[in-house]
């Protein structure tokens, strides 16, 4: 195989969220909380919940079609589909296989990637290697979650934080000097205990008994995750900048993981960015984990916040504990 090195960039984006809007006042009817309690601590005003019968693959497929259309890519031209999710339709087949069938992407290899809220950034970094090496020309990277089905609606510290959605990017070759310029990712497995779903695999089977004990739901030590996030989100962006040969002053827009407005503000401060250069939509969608960054990226793109030649920084953190950042010059 004759492989030729290429620069890799994002050619198109898309996103999909359920129609059902659940406000903080709606949550206050379910659990002991209030709009003020949630919004002042997190920046969240509402979130979207998928109805019964709508699965992660459905949101992936809808968002993917938007991205394919915007990039002028036919499904049969896709070489690879990466679905980054911690809430797959099922363990086997992979959600990526289901999306491939839905799209008719008959020539694409597929796999699911698990890195929680850092998933999309991990996926783009992974996909970039295939493009840069010359192995593939068109890659679909999807971040998607239906977290509402893994939430304990008796736990106000977690159930108010999350929402459902999907975001997508089409990766492909771009002219030299554009595209992904710097990347950073990492993990601290010792922090896995701070954010997990105990009964979601072979360690503890997700039985009815486990469900009654609350083990099939998201468990989080909010204070520990917050401390970790404040420490790593700005830092991973700085490392990616260093590898790209750019500086903080070059940033046109930061698109961070939408987990908590205070964490976002902390990252902006570390990068010496005014909030006008930070894209925030946590108020509308809450934390959609792996879907968070790509949903925000697509909205920023479609709203005209990103133009050709702009330096865009993505930064996220998640369960694992994981983190990832990247710098790109938009093509």
Coordinates of N, CA and C in Angstrom, one line a residue, residues 21 32 34 46 55 58 75 83 88 102 115 117 160 166 169 182 204 216 226 241 244 246-247 261 308 313 328:
X21 N -37.7 18.8 26.1 CA -36.9 19.8 26.9 C -37.4 19.6 28.4
X32 N -35.6 16.9 45.2 CA -35.5 18.1 46.1 C -34.4 19.0 45.5
X34 N -34.0 23.1 43.0 CA -34.6 24.3 42.5 C -33.8 24.8 41.3
X46 N -31.6 23.8 31.4 CA -32.5 22.8 30.8 C -31.6 21.7 30.2
X55 N -32.8 5.5 20.5 CA -31.6 4.9 21.1 C -30.4 5.8 20.6
X58 N -29.8 6.1 17.0 CA -30.7 7.0 16.2 C -30.2 8.4 16.2
X75 N -22.3 8.5 2.1 CA -22.0 7.4 3.0 C -21.0 6.3 2.5
X83 N -17.6 5.7 16.9 CA -18.6 6.2 17.8 C -18.1 6.2 19.2
X88 N -23.9 2.8 24.8 CA -24.2 2.2 23.5 C -25.6 1.5 23.5
X102 N -27.4 1.9 9.3 CA -28.4 3.0 9.1 C -28.0 3.9 7.9
X115 N -14.2 6.7 26.2 CA -13.4 7.6 27.0 C -14.3 8.6 27.7
X117 N -16.5 11.5 28.7 CA -16.7 12.9 28.3 C -15.5 13.4 27.4
X160 N -29.5 16.0 38.0 CA -29.8 17.3 37.4 C -28.7 17.7 36.4
X166 N -26.2 14.0 20.5 CA -25.1 13.5 19.6 C -24.5 14.6 18.8
X169 N -18.4 14.9 13.5 CA -17.5 15.6 12.6 C -17.0 14.6 11.6
X182 N -2.1 20.5 16.9 CA -1.6 20.0 18.1 C -2.6 19.2 18.9
X204 N -19.9 -6.3 38.1 CA -21.2 -6.4 38.7 C -22.2 -6.4 37.6
X216 N -26.8 0.5 38.9 CA -26.8 0.6 37.5 C -26.9 2.1 37.1
X226 N -14.6 17.7 40.3 CA -14.4 19.2 40.1 C -13.0 19.6 40.2
X241 N -1.5 23.5 22.6 CA -1.0 24.7 22.0 C 0.5 24.6 21.8
X244 N 1.4 22.6 18.9 CA 1.0 23.2 17.7 C 1.9 24.4 17.2
X246 N 1.7 27.3 18.6 CA 0.9 28.5 18.8 C 0.8 28.9 20.2
X247 N 0.3 30.1 20.5 CA 0.2 30.6 21.9 C -1.2 30.9 22.2
X261 N -20.2 25.5 34.4 CA -19.8 26.8 34.0 C -18.6 27.3 34.7
X308 N -13.1 30.2 8.4 CA -11.9 29.6 7.8 C -10.7 30.4 8.3
X313 N -9.7 25.7 19.7 CA -9.2 24.8 20.7 C -10.3 24.0 21.3
X328 N -6.8 23.3 16.3 CA -6.9 23.2 14.9 C -7.1 24.6 14.2

